[in-house]
XYZ file of C-alpha atoms in Angstrom:
360
model
C 127.143 91.249 103.823
C 128.855 94.696 102.502
C 126.503 97.024 101.327
C 126.578 97.698 97.378
C 127.086 100.818 95.754
C 125.872 102.457 92.861
C 127.704 103.910 89.873
C 127.394 107.062 91.578
C 128.958 106.551 94.728
C 131.950 108.733 94.550
C 130.015 111.539 93.093
C 127.658 111.474 95.762
C 131.097 111.646 98.515
C 132.753 114.239 96.301
C 129.757 116.539 96.958
C 129.689 116.060 100.761
C 126.452 113.888 100.812
C 125.666 112.106 104.206
C 125.527 108.468 103.413
C 124.124 105.457 104.934
C 122.724 101.593 104.356
C 119.206 101.306 102.592
C 117.909 98.082 101.292
C 121.355 96.490 101.089
C 122.552 99.746 99.242
C 125.115 102.431 100.749
C 123.129 105.699 99.117
C 122.992 109.101 100.171
C 120.725 110.563 102.674
C 121.272 113.897 102.413
C 123.612 116.623 101.125
C 122.762 120.274 102.097
C 119.940 119.072 104.471
C 116.578 117.291 104.502
C 114.418 120.616 104.484
C 116.372 122.345 101.969
C 115.970 119.507 99.824
C 112.419 118.897 100.437
C 111.877 122.730 99.360
C 113.876 122.888 96.591
C 112.038 119.737 94.982
C 108.470 121.170 95.647
C 109.767 124.732 94.514
C 112.610 124.255 91.764
C 113.700 120.786 90.465
C 116.353 117.953 92.065
C 117.657 114.648 90.950
C 117.601 111.581 92.878
C 119.845 108.398 92.584
C 117.627 105.363 92.342
C 120.003 103.213 90.752
C 119.260 100.810 93.666
C 116.248 100.030 92.592
C 115.562 96.776 90.517
C 114.548 96.215 87.109
C 113.279 93.153 85.092
C 112.346 92.311 81.132
C 109.664 89.816 80.660
C 108.981 88.817 77.059
C 106.037 86.801 76.995
C 102.498 87.132 76.337
C 100.737 87.915 79.461
C 98.049 85.461 79.549
C 99.279 82.295 78.414
C 102.658 82.556 80.717
C 100.439 83.263 83.577
C 102.038 86.894 84.334
C 98.674 88.515 84.522
C 97.799 86.113 87.472
C 100.894 87.572 89.165
C 99.888 91.170 89.353
C 96.739 92.515 90.742
C 96.174 95.454 87.915
C 94.862 95.047 84.787
C 98.004 95.005 82.810
C 96.591 93.365 79.373
C 94.692 96.004 78.855
C 97.434 98.678 79.029
C 98.614 100.212 75.192
C 102.277 100.093 74.952
C 103.867 103.275 75.942
C 102.326 103.141 79.098
C 103.129 102.044 82.795
C 100.529 101.020 86.013
C 101.407 100.693 89.578
C 100.266 97.461 91.105
C 101.130 94.507 93.717
C 102.582 91.417 93.488
C 100.447 88.674 96.394
C 101.117 85.586 97.738
C 98.120 83.177 98.461
C 96.968 84.792 101.550
C 96.819 88.480 99.745
C 99.966 89.449 101.393
C 102.091 92.061 99.490
C 105.356 90.442 98.332
C 105.981 93.917 96.850
C 104.612 96.933 94.771
C 105.695 97.662 91.566
C 105.146 99.368 88.201
C 104.740 97.198 84.798
C 105.832 98.828 81.608
C 104.196 98.006 78.798
C 107.123 98.207 75.921
C 105.622 96.291 73.357
C 102.599 93.866 73.039
C 104.661 90.907 74.516
C 107.080 92.938 76.231
C 107.485 94.126 79.580
C 109.509 96.168 82.131
C 108.823 95.539 85.702
C 110.398 97.731 88.165
C 110.782 96.719 91.964
C 112.181 97.720 95.236
C 115.470 97.691 96.184
C 115.525 95.004 99.071
C 113.032 92.616 97.410
C 114.555 92.248 94.129
C 115.756 88.570 94.542
C 112.769 87.310 96.098
C 110.724 89.199 93.296
C 112.476 87.431 90.825
C 112.060 83.901 92.175
C 108.172 84.537 92.768
C 108.099 85.615 89.161
C 109.808 82.943 87.716
C 108.085 80.733 89.999
C 104.552 81.504 88.558
C 105.854 82.015 85.296
C 104.759 78.861 82.317
C 105.076 78.033 78.861
C 107.100 80.289 76.284
C 108.847 83.593 77.958
C 112.194 85.154 78.774
C 113.271 86.647 81.354
C 115.770 88.960 82.317
C 117.041 90.917 85.461
C 118.407 93.899 83.981
C 119.056 95.532 87.138
C 122.998 95.440 87.358
C 123.330 97.190 83.988
C 120.264 99.554 84.481
C 120.993 103.110 85.805
C 117.846 105.329 86.950
C 117.355 108.768 88.145
C 114.314 110.616 89.374
C 114.142 114.316 88.270
C 111.346 115.711 90.441
C 109.899 119.247 90.841
C 107.465 121.790 88.948
C 110.608 122.709 86.736
C 111.304 119.458 85.747
C 110.334 119.634 82.340
C 112.460 122.747 81.501
C 115.661 120.727 82.474
C 114.762 117.550 81.022
C 113.834 119.125 77.922
C 117.409 120.493 77.548
C 119.106 117.213 77.410
C 116.100 114.890 75.417
C 114.284 117.809 72.921
C 110.811 118.984 72.889
C 109.389 115.262 72.486
C 109.314 114.702 76.056
C 106.763 117.524 76.528
C 104.509 114.614 74.637
C 104.411 112.161 77.921
C 101.341 112.409 79.911
C 101.035 111.114 83.491
C 102.255 106.994 83.419
C 103.167 107.252 80.199
C 106.655 106.644 78.590
C 109.034 107.023 75.572
C 112.140 105.996 74.358
C 114.744 108.422 73.959
C 118.519 108.896 73.315
C 121.291 109.708 75.595
C 125.124 110.156 74.334
C 123.587 107.419 71.341
C 122.359 104.872 73.963
C 119.032 104.167 74.325
C 117.040 105.290 77.435
C 113.633 104.842 78.863
C 111.966 108.258 80.259
C 108.340 107.848 81.925
C 106.141 110.697 83.707
C 106.185 109.259 86.976
C 107.545 109.559 90.280
C 106.940 109.417 94.004
C 106.840 112.979 95.297
C 103.459 114.139 93.785
C 105.324 117.088 91.914
C 105.395 117.102 88.178
C 108.625 114.668 87.284
C 110.199 111.915 85.391
C 111.985 108.783 85.951
C 114.912 107.874 83.622
C 116.080 104.510 82.651
C 119.657 104.645 81.067
C 122.565 102.000 80.901
C 124.516 102.089 84.074
C 127.471 102.592 82.325
C 125.973 106.229 81.116
C 124.079 107.162 84.331
C 127.241 108.952 85.639
C 127.557 111.199 82.789
C 123.573 111.969 82.818
C 124.109 112.875 86.395
C 126.727 115.543 85.425
C 124.871 116.741 83.030
C 121.458 117.152 84.918
C 123.840 119.236 87.382
C 125.015 121.826 84.805
C 121.466 123.377 84.941
C 121.432 125.806 87.838
C 117.910 124.679 88.709
C 118.553 120.846 89.488
C 120.114 120.250 92.539
C 120.839 116.630 94.351
C 118.637 115.328 96.551
C 118.803 112.095 99.247
C 116.575 109.747 100.320
C 115.714 111.697 103.423
C 113.671 114.115 101.698
C 112.176 111.553 99.002
C 110.685 109.829 102.265
C 109.243 113.380 103.597
C 107.947 114.026 100.041
C 106.373 110.757 99.729
C 105.052 110.588 103.407
C 103.202 114.146 102.606
C 101.474 112.572 99.804
C 100.801 109.547 101.649
C 102.406 106.979 99.347
C 103.339 103.801 101.176
C 106.969 102.890 101.590
C 107.341 98.726 101.101
C 109.196 97.371 104.451
C 107.364 100.070 106.328
C 103.749 100.963 105.050
C 103.093 97.551 103.589
C 104.019 94.360 103.256
C 103.616 90.239 103.632
C 101.392 90.916 107.016
C 98.973 92.990 105.079
C 96.544 93.194 102.003
C 95.780 95.700 99.481
C 92.427 95.936 101.222
C 94.233 96.696 104.935
C 96.577 99.091 103.247
C 93.591 101.016 101.373
C 95.206 100.274 98.183
C 91.794 98.448 96.874
C 91.478 101.029 93.892
C 95.089 99.182 92.506
C 93.226 95.880 92.261
C 91.199 94.561 89.507
C 89.181 92.041 90.787
C 87.179 91.408 87.141
C 90.166 89.410 86.627
C 92.086 86.236 88.230
C 95.232 86.703 90.216
C 97.321 85.063 93.015
C 95.481 86.043 96.364
C 92.442 87.231 94.855
C 90.431 84.479 96.880
C 91.749 85.505 100.335
C 91.160 89.214 99.354
C 87.588 88.781 98.317
C 86.917 87.147 101.791
C 88.836 90.180 103.713
C 86.836 92.808 101.898
C 83.691 90.801 102.666
C 84.550 90.308 106.511
C 86.587 93.474 106.648
C 90.151 93.888 107.544
C 91.344 93.057 111.232
C 93.769 96.126 110.899
C 93.632 99.370 108.587
C 95.806 101.858 107.624
C 94.972 105.419 109.039
C 96.995 108.904 108.259
C 97.617 111.374 111.318
C 98.632 114.218 112.111
C 99.472 116.257 114.927
C 100.232 120.160 116.011
C 103.413 118.965 117.664
C 106.691 119.166 115.537
C 107.786 115.779 117.541
C 107.226 113.071 114.934
C 106.135 109.290 115.511
C 108.658 106.441 114.549
C 108.425 103.108 113.113
C 107.100 100.977 115.807
C 105.642 103.443 117.989
C 102.631 102.429 119.978
C 99.065 104.005 118.854
C 96.536 104.234 121.592
C 92.850 105.335 122.087
C 91.846 105.834 125.660
C 94.218 104.048 127.278
C 94.358 101.236 125.156
C 96.905 100.261 122.466
C 94.944 99.881 119.112
C 97.775 99.971 116.853
C 101.190 100.507 115.711
C 103.115 103.657 113.744
C 104.589 102.223 110.184
C 105.908 105.857 108.856
C 106.239 109.152 110.837
C 107.947 112.473 110.314
C 107.788 116.223 110.472
C 106.260 117.179 107.424
C 108.350 120.360 106.240
C 105.578 121.636 104.186
C 103.460 121.844 106.888
C 105.206 122.421 109.822
C 103.634 119.925 112.040
C 104.127 116.174 111.931
C 102.592 113.719 110.205
C 102.398 109.730 109.885
C 100.899 106.487 109.239
C 99.796 103.023 111.063
C 97.776 100.286 111.071
C 94.703 100.467 113.977
C 92.152 98.160 114.925
C 88.881 99.409 115.683
C 86.062 101.289 114.092
C 88.056 104.736 114.548
C 86.883 107.352 111.831
C 88.159 110.512 110.318
C 88.792 113.284 113.380
C 89.368 110.819 116.319
C 91.358 111.972 118.409
C 94.493 109.138 119.226
C 97.838 109.178 121.391
C 101.261 108.171 120.087
C 102.890 106.880 123.029
C 106.422 104.939 123.268
C 108.569 104.961 126.590
C 108.144 109.002 127.922
C 107.449 109.865 124.786
C 103.626 111.159 124.102
C 102.277 112.975 121.186
C 98.749 113.735 120.314
C 97.124 113.225 116.984
C 94.209 113.347 115.009
C 93.272 110.699 111.948
C 92.949 112.987 108.944
C 92.525 111.672 105.520
C 95.385 111.693 102.472
C 97.298 113.561 101.363
C 98.980 115.297 104.024
C 99.822 117.955 101.359
C 97.624 119.296 98.855
C 99.812 121.512 97.054
C 101.845 119.062 94.590
C 101.410 120.344 90.714
C 101.624 116.922 89.081
C 100.363 118.109 85.973
Protein backbone atom coordinates (compact mmCIF):
# COMPACT_ATOMS: atom_id res chain seq x y z
CA UNK A 1 0.00 0.00 0.00
CA UNK A 2 1.33 3.45 -0.90
CA UNK A 3 2.31 5.65 2.03
CA UNK A 4 0.03 8.61 2.73
CA UNK A 5 1.26 12.19 2.63
CA UNK A 6 0.38 15.02 4.98
CA UNK A 7 -0.77 18.44 3.62
CA UNK A 8 2.82 19.63 4.27
CA UNK A 9 4.60 17.04 2.10
CA UNK A 10 5.64 19.50 -0.64
CA UNK A 11 6.83 22.00 2.00
CA UNK A 12 9.11 19.36 3.55
CA UNK A 13 10.54 18.45 0.15
CA UNK A 14 11.11 22.13 -0.66
CA UNK A 15 13.03 22.50 2.61
CA UNK A 16 15.26 19.55 1.67
CA UNK A 17 13.92 17.17 4.28
CA UNK A 18 14.93 13.52 4.21
CA UNK A 19 11.60 11.71 3.84
CA UNK A 20 10.91 8.13 4.96
CA UNK A 21 7.90 5.87 5.71
CA UNK A 22 6.56 6.00 9.27
CA UNK A 23 3.32 4.38 10.41
CA UNK A 24 1.95 4.26 6.86
CA UNK A 25 2.93 7.88 6.12
CA UNK A 26 5.80 9.49 4.24
CA UNK A 27 7.23 11.79 6.91
CA UNK A 28 10.20 14.16 7.32
CA UNK A 29 12.95 12.45 9.33
CA UNK A 30 15.41 15.35 9.35
CA UNK A 31 16.21 18.65 7.68
CA UNK A 32 19.65 19.97 8.69
CA UNK A 33 20.41 16.93 10.87
CA UNK A 34 19.11 15.14 13.96
CA UNK A 35 21.79 16.52 16.30
CA UNK A 36 21.21 20.13 15.23
CA UNK A 37 17.41 19.82 15.38
CA UNK A 38 17.60 18.12 18.77
CA UNK A 39 19.80 20.90 20.19
CA UNK A 40 17.58 23.61 18.71
CA UNK A 41 14.50 22.09 20.35
CA UNK A 42 16.24 21.87 23.74
CA UNK A 43 17.47 25.49 23.52
CA UNK A 44 15.08 27.40 21.25
CA UNK A 45 11.85 26.20 19.60
CA UNK A 46 11.03 23.74 16.80
CA UNK A 47 7.88 22.92 14.87
CA UNK A 48 6.99 19.31 14.01
CA UNK A 49 4.48 18.10 11.39
CA UNK A 50 2.33 15.60 13.32
CA UNK A 51 -0.61 15.57 10.88
CA UNK A 52 -0.30 11.79 10.56
CA UNK A 53 -1.75 11.18 14.02
CA UNK A 54 -5.43 10.32 14.50
CA UNK A 55 -8.23 12.35 16.08
CA UNK A 56 -11.72 11.15 17.01
CA UNK A 57 -14.61 13.26 18.27
CA UNK A 58 -17.03 11.44 20.59
CA UNK A 59 -20.29 12.98 21.78
CA UNK A 60 -21.46 10.82 24.66
CA UNK A 61 -21.92 10.41 28.36
CA UNK A 62 -18.73 8.63 29.39
CA UNK A 63 -20.47 6.20 31.79
CA UNK A 64 -23.62 5.24 29.88
CA UNK A 65 -21.80 4.93 26.54
CA UNK A 66 -19.11 2.65 27.95
CA UNK A 67 -16.32 5.08 27.00
CA UNK A 68 -15.10 5.23 30.58
CA UNK A 69 -14.48 1.45 30.50
CA UNK A 70 -12.31 1.73 27.38
CA UNK A 71 -9.70 4.04 28.93
CA UNK A 72 -7.53 3.18 31.95
CA UNK A 73 -7.41 6.73 33.24
CA UNK A 74 -9.99 8.57 35.32
CA UNK A 75 -11.65 10.62 32.59
CA UNK A 76 -15.01 11.34 34.22
CA UNK A 77 -13.26 13.47 36.84
CA UNK A 78 -11.64 15.69 34.22
CA UNK A 79 -12.97 19.27 34.05
CA UNK A 80 -13.71 20.52 30.51
CA UNK A 81 -10.58 22.16 29.13
CA UNK A 82 -8.23 19.49 30.46
CA UNK A 83 -6.61 16.50 28.80
CA UNK A 84 -5.15 13.28 30.17
CA UNK A 85 -2.76 10.53 28.99
CA UNK A 86 -3.92 6.91 29.28
CA UNK A 87 -4.24 3.55 27.54
CA UNK A 88 -6.77 1.29 25.84
CA UNK A 89 -6.30 -2.36 26.84
CA UNK A 90 -7.60 -5.70 25.62
CA UNK A 91 -9.03 -8.36 27.98
CA UNK A 92 -5.51 -9.66 28.66
CA UNK A 93 -4.33 -6.14 29.63
CA UNK A 94 -2.21 -5.83 26.47
CA UNK A 95 -1.91 -2.21 25.34
CA UNK A 96 -4.01 -1.57 22.21
CA UNK A 97 -2.74 2.02 22.12
CA UNK A 98 -1.69 4.94 24.25
CA UNK A 99 -3.73 8.11 23.77
CA UNK A 100 -4.64 11.53 25.08
CA UNK A 101 -8.28 12.28 25.94
CA UNK A 102 -9.45 15.91 25.71
CA UNK A 103 -12.67 16.85 27.49
CA UNK A 104 -14.17 19.47 25.17
CA UNK A 105 -17.48 19.77 27.04
CA UNK A 106 -19.36 17.74 29.65
CA UNK A 107 -20.35 15.13 27.04
CA UNK A 108 -17.90 15.93 24.25
CA UNK A 109 -14.44 14.39 23.87
CA UNK A 110 -11.49 14.46 21.50
CA UNK A 111 -9.34 11.33 21.48
CA UNK A 112 -5.85 11.58 19.96
CA UNK A 113 -4.23 8.29 18.90
CA UNK A 114 -1.15 7.02 17.08
CA UNK A 115 -1.02 7.07 13.27
CA UNK A 116 -0.44 3.34 12.75
CA UNK A 117 -3.37 2.34 14.99
CA UNK A 118 -6.09 4.73 13.81
CA UNK A 119 -8.24 2.04 12.20
CA UNK A 120 -7.86 -0.55 14.98
CA UNK A 121 -8.48 2.11 17.64
CA UNK A 122 -11.65 3.22 15.86
CA UNK A 123 -12.84 -0.40 15.67
CA UNK A 124 -12.07 -1.00 19.34
CA UNK A 125 -13.93 2.11 20.46
CA UNK A 126 -16.99 1.45 18.30
CA UNK A 127 -17.13 -2.20 19.41
CA UNK A 128 -17.24 -1.14 23.05
CA UNK A 129 -19.58 1.87 22.83
CA UNK A 130 -23.26 1.39 23.53
CA UNK A 131 -26.44 3.43 23.89
CA UNK A 132 -26.56 7.00 22.62
CA UNK A 133 -23.34 8.35 21.15
CA UNK A 134 -21.95 10.06 18.07
CA UNK A 135 -18.50 9.05 16.88
CA UNK A 136 -16.55 10.83 14.13
CA UNK A 137 -13.08 10.01 12.88
CA UNK A 138 -11.82 13.49 11.96
CA UNK A 139 -8.22 12.47 11.29
CA UNK A 140 -8.38 13.35 7.58
CA UNK A 141 -9.69 16.87 8.17
CA UNK A 142 -7.50 17.75 11.16
CA UNK A 143 -3.99 19.16 10.88
CA UNK A 144 -1.63 18.96 13.84
CA UNK A 145 1.57 20.89 14.53
CA UNK A 146 3.71 20.49 17.66
CA UNK A 147 5.65 23.54 18.77
CA UNK A 148 8.27 22.47 21.31
CA UNK A 149 11.11 24.18 23.11
CA UNK A 150 11.78 26.70 25.91
CA UNK A 151 10.91 29.64 23.62
CA UNK A 152 7.70 28.11 22.29
CA UNK A 153 5.48 30.44 24.30
CA UNK A 154 7.23 33.48 22.79
CA UNK A 155 6.64 32.12 19.30
CA UNK A 156 3.03 31.05 19.75
CA UNK A 157 1.99 34.18 21.63
CA UNK A 158 2.82 36.31 18.59
CA UNK A 159 0.20 34.44 16.54
CA UNK A 160 -2.52 33.52 19.03
CA UNK A 161 -2.22 36.34 21.59
CA UNK A 162 -1.60 36.51 25.30
CA UNK A 163 -4.54 34.19 26.14
CA UNK A 164 -2.25 31.25 25.38
CA UNK A 165 -0.22 32.16 28.49
CA UNK A 166 -3.17 30.97 30.61
CA UNK A 167 -2.67 27.36 29.53
CA UNK A 168 -1.15 25.18 32.25
CA UNK A 169 0.31 21.71 31.78
CA UNK A 170 -2.26 19.30 30.27
CA UNK A 171 -4.93 21.95 29.71
CA UNK A 172 -6.16 23.34 26.40
CA UNK A 173 -8.19 26.17 24.92
CA UNK A 174 -9.93 27.23 21.72
CA UNK A 175 -8.25 29.89 19.58
CA UNK A 176 -8.73 31.46 16.14
CA UNK A 177 -6.37 31.21 13.20
CA UNK A 178 -7.46 32.74 9.88
CA UNK A 179 -11.01 32.90 11.30
CA UNK A 180 -10.88 29.13 11.90
CA UNK A 181 -11.40 27.45 15.26
CA UNK A 182 -8.39 25.53 16.49
CA UNK A 183 -7.39 23.81 19.72
CA UNK A 184 -4.08 24.42 21.49
CA UNK A 185 -2.97 22.22 24.38
CA UNK A 186 0.02 22.63 26.71
CA UNK A 187 1.31 19.16 25.93
CA UNK A 188 4.09 17.51 23.99
CA UNK A 189 6.47 14.62 23.66
CA UNK A 190 9.86 16.23 24.27
CA UNK A 191 9.80 17.17 27.96
CA UNK A 192 10.21 20.83 27.06
CA UNK A 193 7.71 23.64 27.33
CA UNK A 194 5.50 23.10 24.30
CA UNK A 195 2.13 23.20 22.60
CA UNK A 196 0.15 20.90 20.30
CA UNK A 197 -2.00 22.80 17.80
CA UNK A 198 -5.03 21.25 16.05
CA UNK A 199 -6.24 23.23 13.04
CA UNK A 200 -8.44 22.37 10.01
CA UNK A 201 -6.16 20.53 7.59
CA UNK A 202 -6.72 23.07 4.77
CA UNK A 203 -5.19 25.77 7.00
CA UNK A 204 -2.24 23.82 8.41
CA UNK A 205 0.12 24.92 5.61
CA UNK A 206 -0.53 28.62 6.27
CA UNK A 207 0.03 28.08 10.01
CA UNK A 208 3.27 26.17 9.27
CA UNK A 209 4.49 29.07 7.10
CA UNK A 210 3.44 31.65 9.69
CA UNK A 211 5.37 29.84 12.45
CA UNK A 212 8.50 29.61 10.30
CA UNK A 213 8.40 33.38 9.66
CA UNK A 214 9.64 33.63 13.26
CA UNK A 215 13.45 33.43 13.20
CA UNK A 216 13.40 31.54 16.50
CA UNK A 217 11.44 28.64 14.98
CA UNK A 218 13.01 25.89 12.87
CA UNK A 219 11.40 22.76 11.38
CA UNK A 220 12.34 19.47 13.04
CA UNK A 221 11.80 15.89 11.87
CA UNK A 222 10.77 12.65 13.49
CA UNK A 223 14.42 11.67 13.94
CA UNK A 224 15.03 14.20 16.69
CA UNK A 225 11.53 13.72 18.05
CA UNK A 226 12.64 10.15 18.78
CA UNK A 227 15.88 11.18 20.54
CA UNK A 228 14.02 13.86 22.53
CA UNK A 229 11.33 11.47 23.75
CA UNK A 230 13.88 8.75 24.50
CA UNK A 231 15.94 11.10 26.68
CA UNK A 232 12.78 11.67 28.73
CA UNK A 233 12.01 7.94 28.95
CA UNK A 234 8.72 8.28 27.09
CA UNK A 235 7.64 4.96 25.49
CA UNK A 236 6.84 4.76 21.78
CA UNK A 237 3.89 2.63 20.73
CA UNK A 238 4.96 -0.22 18.45
CA UNK A 239 8.40 -0.30 20.05
CA UNK A 240 8.29 0.03 23.84
CA UNK A 241 4.60 -0.75 24.32
CA UNK A 242 2.25 -2.96 22.33
CA UNK A 243 -0.31 -5.76 22.71
CA UNK A 244 2.32 -8.05 24.26
CA UNK A 245 2.88 -5.82 27.28
CA UNK A 246 0.68 -4.23 29.95
CA UNK A 247 0.99 -0.92 31.81
CA UNK A 248 2.39 -2.92 34.76
CA UNK A 249 5.23 -4.50 32.76
CA UNK A 250 5.89 -1.15 31.05
CA UNK A 251 6.05 0.72 34.37
CA UNK A 252 3.08 2.89 33.39
CA UNK A 253 0.93 1.98 36.38
CA UNK A 254 0.43 5.62 37.36
CA UNK A 255 -1.76 6.09 34.31
CA UNK A 256 -4.21 3.44 35.54
CA UNK A 257 -7.15 4.23 37.84
CA UNK A 258 -7.77 0.95 39.72
CA UNK A 259 -10.76 2.44 41.55
CA UNK A 260 -12.92 2.19 38.43
CA UNK A 261 -13.91 -0.60 36.04
CA UNK A 262 -12.06 -0.86 32.73
CA UNK A 263 -11.37 -3.47 30.07
CA UNK A 264 -8.38 -5.59 31.10
CA UNK A 265 -8.63 -4.68 34.80
CA UNK A 266 -8.83 -8.25 36.12
CA UNK A 267 -5.83 -9.39 34.09
CA UNK A 268 -3.90 -6.31 35.16
CA UNK A 269 -4.69 -6.89 38.85
CA UNK A 270 -3.57 -10.50 38.53
CA UNK A 271 -0.31 -9.46 36.93
CA UNK A 272 0.21 -6.74 39.51
CA UNK A 273 -0.19 -9.32 42.30
CA UNK A 274 2.06 -11.99 40.79
CA UNK A 275 4.54 -9.59 39.20
CA UNK A 276 5.17 -9.20 35.47
CA UNK A 277 7.16 -11.87 33.63
CA UNK A 278 9.14 -9.10 31.96
CA UNK A 279 9.52 -5.45 32.80
CA UNK A 280 10.75 -2.39 30.95
CA UNK A 281 14.16 -1.12 32.03
CA UNK A 282 16.21 1.92 31.08
CA UNK A 283 19.92 1.54 30.37
CA UNK A 284 22.87 3.79 29.60
CA UNK A 285 26.33 3.12 28.20
CA UNK A 286 29.56 5.12 28.18
CA UNK A 287 29.87 4.06 24.53
CA UNK A 288 28.61 6.26 21.70
CA UNK A 289 27.49 3.09 19.89
CA UNK A 290 23.73 2.69 20.07
CA UNK A 291 21.67 -0.38 20.82
CA UNK A 292 18.90 -0.96 18.29
CA UNK A 293 15.39 -2.38 18.45
CA UNK A 294 15.64 -6.19 18.64
CA UNK A 295 19.17 -6.44 20.04
CA UNK A 296 19.57 -9.00 22.84
CA UNK A 297 20.12 -8.07 26.49
CA UNK A 298 22.43 -10.42 28.38
CA UNK A 299 23.32 -11.01 32.02
CA UNK A 300 26.36 -13.23 32.68
CA UNK A 301 26.19 -14.73 29.17
CA UNK A 302 22.49 -15.55 29.50
CA UNK A 303 19.97 -13.74 27.34
CA UNK A 304 17.46 -12.07 29.66
CA UNK A 305 15.68 -9.64 27.37
CA UNK A 306 15.36 -7.55 24.21
CA UNK A 307 16.02 -3.92 23.37
CA UNK A 308 12.92 -1.97 22.29
CA UNK A 309 14.46 1.50 21.72
CA UNK A 310 18.01 2.76 21.58
CA UNK A 311 19.87 5.82 20.36
CA UNK A 312 22.79 8.12 20.92
CA UNK A 313 21.69 10.87 23.31
CA UNK A 314 22.67 14.27 21.85
CA UNK A 315 22.23 15.97 25.23
CA UNK A 316 24.27 13.47 27.26
CA UNK A 317 26.85 12.31 24.69
CA UNK A 318 26.32 8.61 25.46
CA UNK A 319 24.02 5.88 24.19
CA UNK A 320 20.73 5.22 25.98
CA UNK A 321 17.87 2.81 25.53
CA UNK A 322 14.95 0.77 26.83
CA UNK A 323 14.16 -2.92 26.78
CA UNK A 324 12.21 -5.69 28.50
CA UNK A 325 14.07 -8.14 30.73
CA UNK A 326 13.28 -11.12 32.95
CA UNK A 327 14.65 -11.62 36.46
CA UNK A 328 15.30 -9.51 39.52
CA UNK A 329 17.69 -6.95 38.11
CA UNK A 330 17.95 -3.57 39.78
CA UNK A 331 19.23 -0.04 39.25
CA UNK A 332 23.02 -0.09 38.92
CA UNK A 333 23.28 -3.68 37.61
CA UNK A 334 25.64 -4.22 34.67
CA UNK A 335 24.25 -5.87 31.52
CA UNK A 336 25.52 -6.49 27.99
CA UNK A 337 23.74 -5.62 24.75
CA UNK A 338 24.72 -8.07 21.97
CA UNK A 339 23.92 -8.49 18.30
CA UNK A 340 26.20 -10.39 15.88
CA UNK A 341 29.70 -9.00 16.60
CA UNK A 342 28.42 -5.91 18.43
CA UNK A 343 28.78 -5.80 22.22
CA UNK A 344 27.77 -2.75 24.29
CA UNK A 345 28.22 -2.80 28.10
CA UNK A 346 25.33 -0.95 29.79
CA UNK A 347 24.09 -0.18 33.28
CA UNK A 348 20.45 -0.07 34.40
CA UNK A 349 19.42 3.48 35.36
CA UNK A 350 16.31 5.36 36.40
CA UNK A 351 14.35 7.53 33.99
CA UNK A 352 14.45 10.20 32.74
CA UNK A 353 17.89 10.01 31.22
CA UNK A 354 17.90 13.80 30.74
CA UNK A 355 16.83 16.05 33.60
CA UNK A 356 17.48 19.44 32.04
CA UNK A 357 14.11 19.82 30.31
CA UNK A 358 12.05 22.89 31.23
CA UNK A 359 8.39 21.91 30.83
CA UNK A 360 7.11 24.70 33.08
